[in-house]
CSV table of C-alpha atoms and ligand atoms in Angstrom, one decimal:
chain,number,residue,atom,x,y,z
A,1,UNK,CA,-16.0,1.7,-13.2
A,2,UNK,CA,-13.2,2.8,-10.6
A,3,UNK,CA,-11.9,0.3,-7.4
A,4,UNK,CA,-12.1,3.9,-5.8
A,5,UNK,CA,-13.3,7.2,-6.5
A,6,UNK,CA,-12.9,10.5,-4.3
A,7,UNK,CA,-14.5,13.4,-5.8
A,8,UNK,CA,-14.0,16.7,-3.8
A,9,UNK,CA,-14.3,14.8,-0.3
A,10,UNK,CA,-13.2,16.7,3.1
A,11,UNK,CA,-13.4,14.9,6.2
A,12,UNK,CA,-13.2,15.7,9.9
A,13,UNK,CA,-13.0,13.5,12.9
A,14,UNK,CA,-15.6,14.4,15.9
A,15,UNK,CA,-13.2,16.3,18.0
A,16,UNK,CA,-10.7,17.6,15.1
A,17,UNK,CA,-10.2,20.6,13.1
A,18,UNK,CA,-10.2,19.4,9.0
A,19,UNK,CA,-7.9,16.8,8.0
A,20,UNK,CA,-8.5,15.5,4.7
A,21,UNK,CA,-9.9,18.5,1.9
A,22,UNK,CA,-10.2,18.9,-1.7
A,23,UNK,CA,-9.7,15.0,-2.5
A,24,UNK,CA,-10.2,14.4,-5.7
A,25,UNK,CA,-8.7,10.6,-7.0
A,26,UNK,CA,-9.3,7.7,-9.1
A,27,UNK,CA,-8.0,4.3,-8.4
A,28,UNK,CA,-8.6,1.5,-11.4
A,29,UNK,CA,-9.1,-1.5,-10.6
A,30,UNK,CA,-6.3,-3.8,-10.7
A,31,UNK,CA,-3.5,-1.2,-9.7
A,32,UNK,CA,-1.5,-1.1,-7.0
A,33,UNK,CA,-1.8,2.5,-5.8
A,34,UNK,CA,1.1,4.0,-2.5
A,35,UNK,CA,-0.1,6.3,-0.1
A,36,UNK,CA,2.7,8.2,0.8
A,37,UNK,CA,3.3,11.6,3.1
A,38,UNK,CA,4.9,13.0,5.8
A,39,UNK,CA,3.4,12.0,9.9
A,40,UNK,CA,0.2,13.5,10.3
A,41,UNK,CA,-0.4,14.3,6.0
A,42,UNK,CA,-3.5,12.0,6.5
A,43,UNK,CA,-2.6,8.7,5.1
A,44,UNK,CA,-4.4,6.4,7.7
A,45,UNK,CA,-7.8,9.3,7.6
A,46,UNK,CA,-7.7,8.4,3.7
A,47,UNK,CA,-6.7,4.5,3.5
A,48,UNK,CA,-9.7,4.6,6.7
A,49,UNK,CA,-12.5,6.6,4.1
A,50,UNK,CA,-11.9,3.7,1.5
A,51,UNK,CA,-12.2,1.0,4.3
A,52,UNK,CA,-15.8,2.6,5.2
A,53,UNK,CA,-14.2,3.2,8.7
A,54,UNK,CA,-14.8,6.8,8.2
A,55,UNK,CA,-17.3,7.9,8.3
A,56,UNK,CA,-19.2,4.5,9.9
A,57,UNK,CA,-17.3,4.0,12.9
A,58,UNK,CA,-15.8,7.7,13.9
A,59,UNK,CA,-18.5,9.6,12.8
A,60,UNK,CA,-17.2,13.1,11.9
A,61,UNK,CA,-18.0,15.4,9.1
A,62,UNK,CA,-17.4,15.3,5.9
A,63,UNK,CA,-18.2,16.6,2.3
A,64,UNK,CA,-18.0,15.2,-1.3
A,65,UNK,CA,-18.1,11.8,-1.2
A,66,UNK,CA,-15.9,8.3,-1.3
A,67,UNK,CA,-17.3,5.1,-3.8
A,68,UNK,CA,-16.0,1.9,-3.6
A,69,UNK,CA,-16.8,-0.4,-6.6
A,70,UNK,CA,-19.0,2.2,-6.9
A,71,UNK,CA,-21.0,2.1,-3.6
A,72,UNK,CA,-21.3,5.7,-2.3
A,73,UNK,CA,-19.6,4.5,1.4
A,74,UNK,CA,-22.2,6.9,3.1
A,75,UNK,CA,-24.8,5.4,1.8
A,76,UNK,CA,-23.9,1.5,2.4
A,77,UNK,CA,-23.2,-0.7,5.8
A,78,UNK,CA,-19.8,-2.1,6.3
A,79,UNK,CA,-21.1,-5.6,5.7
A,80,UNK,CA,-21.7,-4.4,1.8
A,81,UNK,CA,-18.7,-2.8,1.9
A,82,UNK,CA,-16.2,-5.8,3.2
A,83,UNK,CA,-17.8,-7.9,-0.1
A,84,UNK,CA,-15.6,-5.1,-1.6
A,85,UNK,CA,-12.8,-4.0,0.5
A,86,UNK,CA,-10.7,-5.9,2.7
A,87,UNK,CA,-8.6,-3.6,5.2
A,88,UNK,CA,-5.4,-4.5,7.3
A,89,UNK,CA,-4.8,-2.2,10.2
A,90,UNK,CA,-1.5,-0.5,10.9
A,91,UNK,CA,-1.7,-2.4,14.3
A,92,UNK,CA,-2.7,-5.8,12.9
A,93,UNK,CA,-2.1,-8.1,15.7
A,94,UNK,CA,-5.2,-6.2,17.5
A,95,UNK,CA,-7.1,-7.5,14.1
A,96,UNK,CA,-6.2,-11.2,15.5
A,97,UNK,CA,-8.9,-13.0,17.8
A,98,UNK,CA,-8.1,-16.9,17.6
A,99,UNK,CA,-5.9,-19.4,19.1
A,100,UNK,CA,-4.6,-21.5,15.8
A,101,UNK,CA,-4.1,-20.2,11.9
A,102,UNK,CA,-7.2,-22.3,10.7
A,103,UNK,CA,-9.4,-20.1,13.4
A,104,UNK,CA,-7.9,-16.9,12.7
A,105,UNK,CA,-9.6,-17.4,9.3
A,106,UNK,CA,-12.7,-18.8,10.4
A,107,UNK,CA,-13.5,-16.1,12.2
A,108,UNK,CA,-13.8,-13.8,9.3
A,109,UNK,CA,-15.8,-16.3,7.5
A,110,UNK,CA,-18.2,-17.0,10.4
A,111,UNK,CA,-20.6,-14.1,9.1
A,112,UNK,CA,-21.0,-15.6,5.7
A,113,UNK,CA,-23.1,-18.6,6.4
A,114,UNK,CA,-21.1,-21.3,5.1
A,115,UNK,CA,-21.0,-24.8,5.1
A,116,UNK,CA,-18.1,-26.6,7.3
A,117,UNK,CA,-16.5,-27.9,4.1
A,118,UNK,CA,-16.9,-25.0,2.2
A,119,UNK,CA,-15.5,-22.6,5.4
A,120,UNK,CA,-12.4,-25.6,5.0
A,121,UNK,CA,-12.0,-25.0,1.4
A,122,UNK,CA,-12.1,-21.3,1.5
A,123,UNK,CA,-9.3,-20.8,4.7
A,124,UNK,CA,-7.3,-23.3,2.7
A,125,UNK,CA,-7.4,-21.6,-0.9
A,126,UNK,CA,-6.7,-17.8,1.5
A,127,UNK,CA,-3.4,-19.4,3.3
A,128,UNK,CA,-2.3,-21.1,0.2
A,129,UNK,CA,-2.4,-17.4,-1.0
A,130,UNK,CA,-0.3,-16.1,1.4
A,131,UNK,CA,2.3,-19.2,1.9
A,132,UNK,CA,0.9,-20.2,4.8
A,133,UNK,CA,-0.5,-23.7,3.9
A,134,UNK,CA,0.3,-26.9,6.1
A,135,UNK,CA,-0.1,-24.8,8.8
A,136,UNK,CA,-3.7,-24.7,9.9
A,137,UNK,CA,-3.5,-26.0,13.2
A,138,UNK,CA,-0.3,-23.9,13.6
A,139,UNK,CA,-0.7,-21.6,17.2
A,140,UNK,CA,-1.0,-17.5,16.2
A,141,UNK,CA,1.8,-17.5,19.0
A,142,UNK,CA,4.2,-19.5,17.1
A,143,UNK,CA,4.1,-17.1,14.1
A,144,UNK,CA,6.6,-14.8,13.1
A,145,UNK,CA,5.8,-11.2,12.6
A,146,UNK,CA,6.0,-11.7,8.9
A,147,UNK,CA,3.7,-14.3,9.2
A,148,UNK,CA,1.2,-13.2,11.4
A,149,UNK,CA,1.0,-10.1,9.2
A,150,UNK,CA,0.2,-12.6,6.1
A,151,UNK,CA,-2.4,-14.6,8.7
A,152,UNK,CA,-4.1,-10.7,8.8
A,153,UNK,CA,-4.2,-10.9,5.5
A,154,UNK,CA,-5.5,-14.4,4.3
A,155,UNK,CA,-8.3,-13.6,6.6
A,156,UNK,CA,-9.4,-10.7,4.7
A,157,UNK,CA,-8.7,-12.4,1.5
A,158,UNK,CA,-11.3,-15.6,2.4
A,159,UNK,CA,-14.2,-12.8,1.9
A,160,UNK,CA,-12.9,-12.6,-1.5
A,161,UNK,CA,-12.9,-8.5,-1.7
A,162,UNK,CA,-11.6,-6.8,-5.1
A,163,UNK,CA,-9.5,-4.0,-3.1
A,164,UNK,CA,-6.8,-4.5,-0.3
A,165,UNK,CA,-6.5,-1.4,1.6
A,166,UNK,CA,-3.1,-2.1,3.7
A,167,UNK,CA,-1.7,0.7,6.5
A,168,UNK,CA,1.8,0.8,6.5
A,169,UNK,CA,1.9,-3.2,6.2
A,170,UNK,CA,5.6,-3.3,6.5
A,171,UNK,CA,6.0,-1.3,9.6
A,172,UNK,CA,6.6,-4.2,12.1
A,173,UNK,CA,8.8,-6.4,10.0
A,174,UNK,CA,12.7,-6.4,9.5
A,175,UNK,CA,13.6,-5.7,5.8
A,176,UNK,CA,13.1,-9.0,4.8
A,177,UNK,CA,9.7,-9.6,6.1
A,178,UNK,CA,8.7,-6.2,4.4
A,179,UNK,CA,10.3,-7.1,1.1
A,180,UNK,CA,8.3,-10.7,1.4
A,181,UNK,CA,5.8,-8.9,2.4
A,182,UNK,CA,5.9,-6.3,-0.7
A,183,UNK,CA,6.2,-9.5,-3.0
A,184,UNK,CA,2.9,-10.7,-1.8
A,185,UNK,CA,0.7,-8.0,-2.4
A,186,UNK,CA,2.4,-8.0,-6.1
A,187,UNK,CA,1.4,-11.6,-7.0
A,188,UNK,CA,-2.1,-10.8,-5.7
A,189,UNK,CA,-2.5,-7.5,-7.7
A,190,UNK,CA,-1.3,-9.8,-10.6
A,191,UNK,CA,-4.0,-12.2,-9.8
A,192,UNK,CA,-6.3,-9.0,-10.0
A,193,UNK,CA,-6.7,-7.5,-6.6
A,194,UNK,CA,-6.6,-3.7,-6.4
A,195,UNK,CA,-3.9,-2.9,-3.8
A,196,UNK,CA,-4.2,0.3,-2.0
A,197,UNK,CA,-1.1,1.0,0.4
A,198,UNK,CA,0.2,3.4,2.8
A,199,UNK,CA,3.5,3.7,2.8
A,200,UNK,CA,6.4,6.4,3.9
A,201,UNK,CA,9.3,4.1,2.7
A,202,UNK,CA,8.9,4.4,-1.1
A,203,UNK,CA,11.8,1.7,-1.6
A,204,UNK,CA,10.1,-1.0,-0.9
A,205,UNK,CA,6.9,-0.5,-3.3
A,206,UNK,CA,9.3,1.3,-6.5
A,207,UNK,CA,8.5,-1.9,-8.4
A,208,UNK,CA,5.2,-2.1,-7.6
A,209,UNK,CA,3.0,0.8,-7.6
A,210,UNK,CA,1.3,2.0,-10.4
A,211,UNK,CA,0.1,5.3,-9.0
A,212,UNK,CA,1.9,7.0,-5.8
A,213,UNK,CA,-0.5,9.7,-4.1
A,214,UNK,CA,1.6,11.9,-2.1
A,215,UNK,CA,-0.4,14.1,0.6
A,216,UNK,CA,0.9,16.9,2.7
A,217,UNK,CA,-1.2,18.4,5.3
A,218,UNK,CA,-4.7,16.9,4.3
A,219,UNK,CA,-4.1,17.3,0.4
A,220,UNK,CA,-3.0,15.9,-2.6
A,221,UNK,CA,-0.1,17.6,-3.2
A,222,UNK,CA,1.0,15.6,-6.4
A,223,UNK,CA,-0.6,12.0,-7.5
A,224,UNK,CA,1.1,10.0,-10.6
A,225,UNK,CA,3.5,7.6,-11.7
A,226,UNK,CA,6.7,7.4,-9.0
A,227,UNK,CA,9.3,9.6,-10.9
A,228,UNK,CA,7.0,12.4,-11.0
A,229,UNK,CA,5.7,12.1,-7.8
A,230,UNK,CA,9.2,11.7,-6.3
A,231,UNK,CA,10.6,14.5,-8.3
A,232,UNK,CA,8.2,16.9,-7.1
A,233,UNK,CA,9.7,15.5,-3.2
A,234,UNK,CA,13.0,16.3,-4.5
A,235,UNK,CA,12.2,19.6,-5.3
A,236,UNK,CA,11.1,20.9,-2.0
A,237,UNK,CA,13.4,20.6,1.2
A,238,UNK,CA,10.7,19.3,3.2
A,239,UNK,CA,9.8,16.4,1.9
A,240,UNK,CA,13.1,15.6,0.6
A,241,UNK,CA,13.7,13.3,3.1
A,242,UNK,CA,11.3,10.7,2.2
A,243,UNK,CA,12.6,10.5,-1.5
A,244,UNK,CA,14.0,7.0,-1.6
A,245,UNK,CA,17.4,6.1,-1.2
A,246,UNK,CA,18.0,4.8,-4.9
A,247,UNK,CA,16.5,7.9,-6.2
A,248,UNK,CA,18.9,10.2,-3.8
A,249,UNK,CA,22.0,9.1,-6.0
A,250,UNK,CA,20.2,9.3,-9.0
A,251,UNK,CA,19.3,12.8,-8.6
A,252,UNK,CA,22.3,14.1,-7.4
A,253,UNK,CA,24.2,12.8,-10.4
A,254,UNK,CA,21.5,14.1,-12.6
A,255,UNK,CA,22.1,17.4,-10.8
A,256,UNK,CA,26.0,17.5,-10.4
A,257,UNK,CA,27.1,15.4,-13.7
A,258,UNK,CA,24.4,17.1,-15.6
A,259,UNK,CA,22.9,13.8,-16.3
A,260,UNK,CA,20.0,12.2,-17.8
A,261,UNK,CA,19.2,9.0,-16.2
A,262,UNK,CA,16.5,6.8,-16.6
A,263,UNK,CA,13.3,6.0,-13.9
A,264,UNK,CA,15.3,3.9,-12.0
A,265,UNK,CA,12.4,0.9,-9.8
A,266,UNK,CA,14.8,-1.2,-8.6
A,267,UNK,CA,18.3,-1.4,-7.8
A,268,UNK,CA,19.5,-3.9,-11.2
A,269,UNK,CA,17.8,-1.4,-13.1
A,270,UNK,CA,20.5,1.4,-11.7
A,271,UNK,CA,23.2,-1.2,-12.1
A,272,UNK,CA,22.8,-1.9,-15.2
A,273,UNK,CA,22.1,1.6,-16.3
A,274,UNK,CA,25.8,2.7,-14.6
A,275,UNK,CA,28.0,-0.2,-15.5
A,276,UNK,CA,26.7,0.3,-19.3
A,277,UNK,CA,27.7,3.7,-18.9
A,278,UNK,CA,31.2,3.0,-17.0
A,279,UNK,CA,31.6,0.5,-20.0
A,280,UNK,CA,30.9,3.2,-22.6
A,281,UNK,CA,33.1,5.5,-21.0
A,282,UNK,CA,35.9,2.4,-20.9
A,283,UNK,CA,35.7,1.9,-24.1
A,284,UNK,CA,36.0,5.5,-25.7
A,285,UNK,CA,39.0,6.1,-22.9
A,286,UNK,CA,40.5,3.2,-24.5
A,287,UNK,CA,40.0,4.1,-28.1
A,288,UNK,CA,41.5,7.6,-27.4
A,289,UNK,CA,44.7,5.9,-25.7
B,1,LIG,N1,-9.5,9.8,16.0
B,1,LIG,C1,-9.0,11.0,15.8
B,1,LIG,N2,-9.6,12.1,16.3
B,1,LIG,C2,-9.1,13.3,16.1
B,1,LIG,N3,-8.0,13.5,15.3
B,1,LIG,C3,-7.4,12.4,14.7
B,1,LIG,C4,-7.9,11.1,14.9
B,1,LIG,N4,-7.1,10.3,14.3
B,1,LIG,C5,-6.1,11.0,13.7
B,1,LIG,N5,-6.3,12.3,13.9
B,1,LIG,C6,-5.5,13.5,13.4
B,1,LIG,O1,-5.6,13.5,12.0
B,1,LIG,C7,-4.4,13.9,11.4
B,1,LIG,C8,-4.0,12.9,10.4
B,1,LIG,O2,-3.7,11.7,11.0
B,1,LIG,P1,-3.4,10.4,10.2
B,1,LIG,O3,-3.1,9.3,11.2
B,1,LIG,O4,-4.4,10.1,9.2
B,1,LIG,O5,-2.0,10.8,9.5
B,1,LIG,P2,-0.8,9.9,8.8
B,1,LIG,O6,-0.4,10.6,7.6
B,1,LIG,O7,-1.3,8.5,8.7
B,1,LIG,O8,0.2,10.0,10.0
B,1,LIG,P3,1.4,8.9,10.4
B,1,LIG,O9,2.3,8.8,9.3
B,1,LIG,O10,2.0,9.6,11.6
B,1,LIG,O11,0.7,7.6,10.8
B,1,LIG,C9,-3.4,14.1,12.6
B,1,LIG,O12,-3.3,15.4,12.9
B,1,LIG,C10,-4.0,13.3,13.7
B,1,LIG,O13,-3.7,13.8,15.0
């Protein structure tokens, strides 16, 4: 069974013309999946449809239909689908209620019906997920932006769902925080969790995604691994653009030096891939001397 299935889904919001059509996409479980697409493509409508957020609490119309661990979301309430899917808003401080770390937590948890010790034991094992153990009585105020993002997230992690879905999770943080921040949802898809992501800045999830969907104007215009995907961005003006930095240079030379270089995820791997060819070329300019 999928994390996610769309099969021909469409979807409009009450007052809106259509924004998502002809979605058609499979998510396994225990991949870590980018949504990626220029302003307005649709990313938060679709990262939304997986929460259950559309169509529960917008309304709208829509056609085909969305499952999550194979609930039809149409057909279920959101408390069946948060067992399954834990979302973190593009905004996430408006997704924080409480005064200290431990609360922020418990307040997620207060639905469940669980003992004290066992509502203690579960905030405990969700900050020890995201680094933020030893600091349970900590004030949300005191946090950094880094680490109010991982707060967000430890409290959708203590309802144990199988699927993050994350909007633009980065978008707050300075480059470290959003590298830290990258690094995170990595260890938990390694521990299993299937990470779903929206993200324009495709540099900071290279290393990571397994599948990058890339909409334009409601649709999937190309869905696969990241060189494909980002090749297809090279290829039109548009959405050239978003094509990230690392890959810029390595198209180019592939284009101007007539080169064939390899898919290049992080920036060692394009190091290593040009000093072994500058040392190459070294050596033969040194045998030819
Ligand atoms: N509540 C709403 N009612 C009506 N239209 C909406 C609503 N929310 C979003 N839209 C419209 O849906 C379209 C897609 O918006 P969405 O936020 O999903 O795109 P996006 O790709 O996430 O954009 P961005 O990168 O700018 O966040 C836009 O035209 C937007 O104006």
């Amino acid at each position: 069974m999928f994390a996610v299935e769309f099969a021909g889904f469409a979807y409009a919001y009450p007052e809106s013309g259509v924004i998502l059509n002809d979605i058609n996409l499979t998510i396994p479980r225990g991949t870590f999946t980018v949504i990626t697409g220029p302003s307005g493509a649709g990313k938060t409508t679709l990262a939304l449809a997986v929460a259950g957020v559309i169509p529960h609490y917008f309304g709208g119309r829509q056609a085909g239909c969305v499952r999550v661990g194979g609930i039809n979301t149409a057909d279920s309430g959101m408390g069946e689908l948060a067992s399954q899917v834990g979302t973190v808003l593009a905004d996430y401080e408006s997704q924080m209620v409480a005064m200290t770390v431990a609360e922020e937590v418990a307040f997620s948890l207060e639905t469940v019906g669980l003992s004290r010790r066992e509502m203690d034991e579960r905030i405990d094992q969700a900050l020890a997920m995201v680094g933020l153990n030893g600091r349970q009585s900590c004030p949300v105020t005191d946090l950094s932006g880094g680490q109010k993002q991982r707060l967000v997230i430890a409290s959708v992690l203590a309802l144990a769902p199988d699927i993050l879905v994350l909007d633009e999770p980065a978008s707050a943080l300075d480059p470290e925080g959003a590298a830290g921040i990258y690094e995170l949802l990595a260890a938990l898809n390694k521990q299993g969790k299937t990470i779903i992501a929206v993200e324009h800045h495709l540099d900071r999830v290279l290393p990571y995604a397994d599948q990058i969907v890339l909409l334009q104007d409601g649709r999937i215009a190309k869905a696969g691994l990241a060189g494909e995907v980002i090749r297809h961005m090279w290829a039109q003006e548009n959405l050239r653009p978003g094509v990230p930095a690392l890959w810029k240079i390595k198209l180019s030379l592939e284009e101007k030096l007539g080169l064939k270089l390899r898919d290049w995820l992080t920036d060692e791997q394009a190091m290593a891939e040009l000093k072994s060819m500058t040392d190459r070329q070294g050596g033969e300019e040194v045998k030819s001397a």
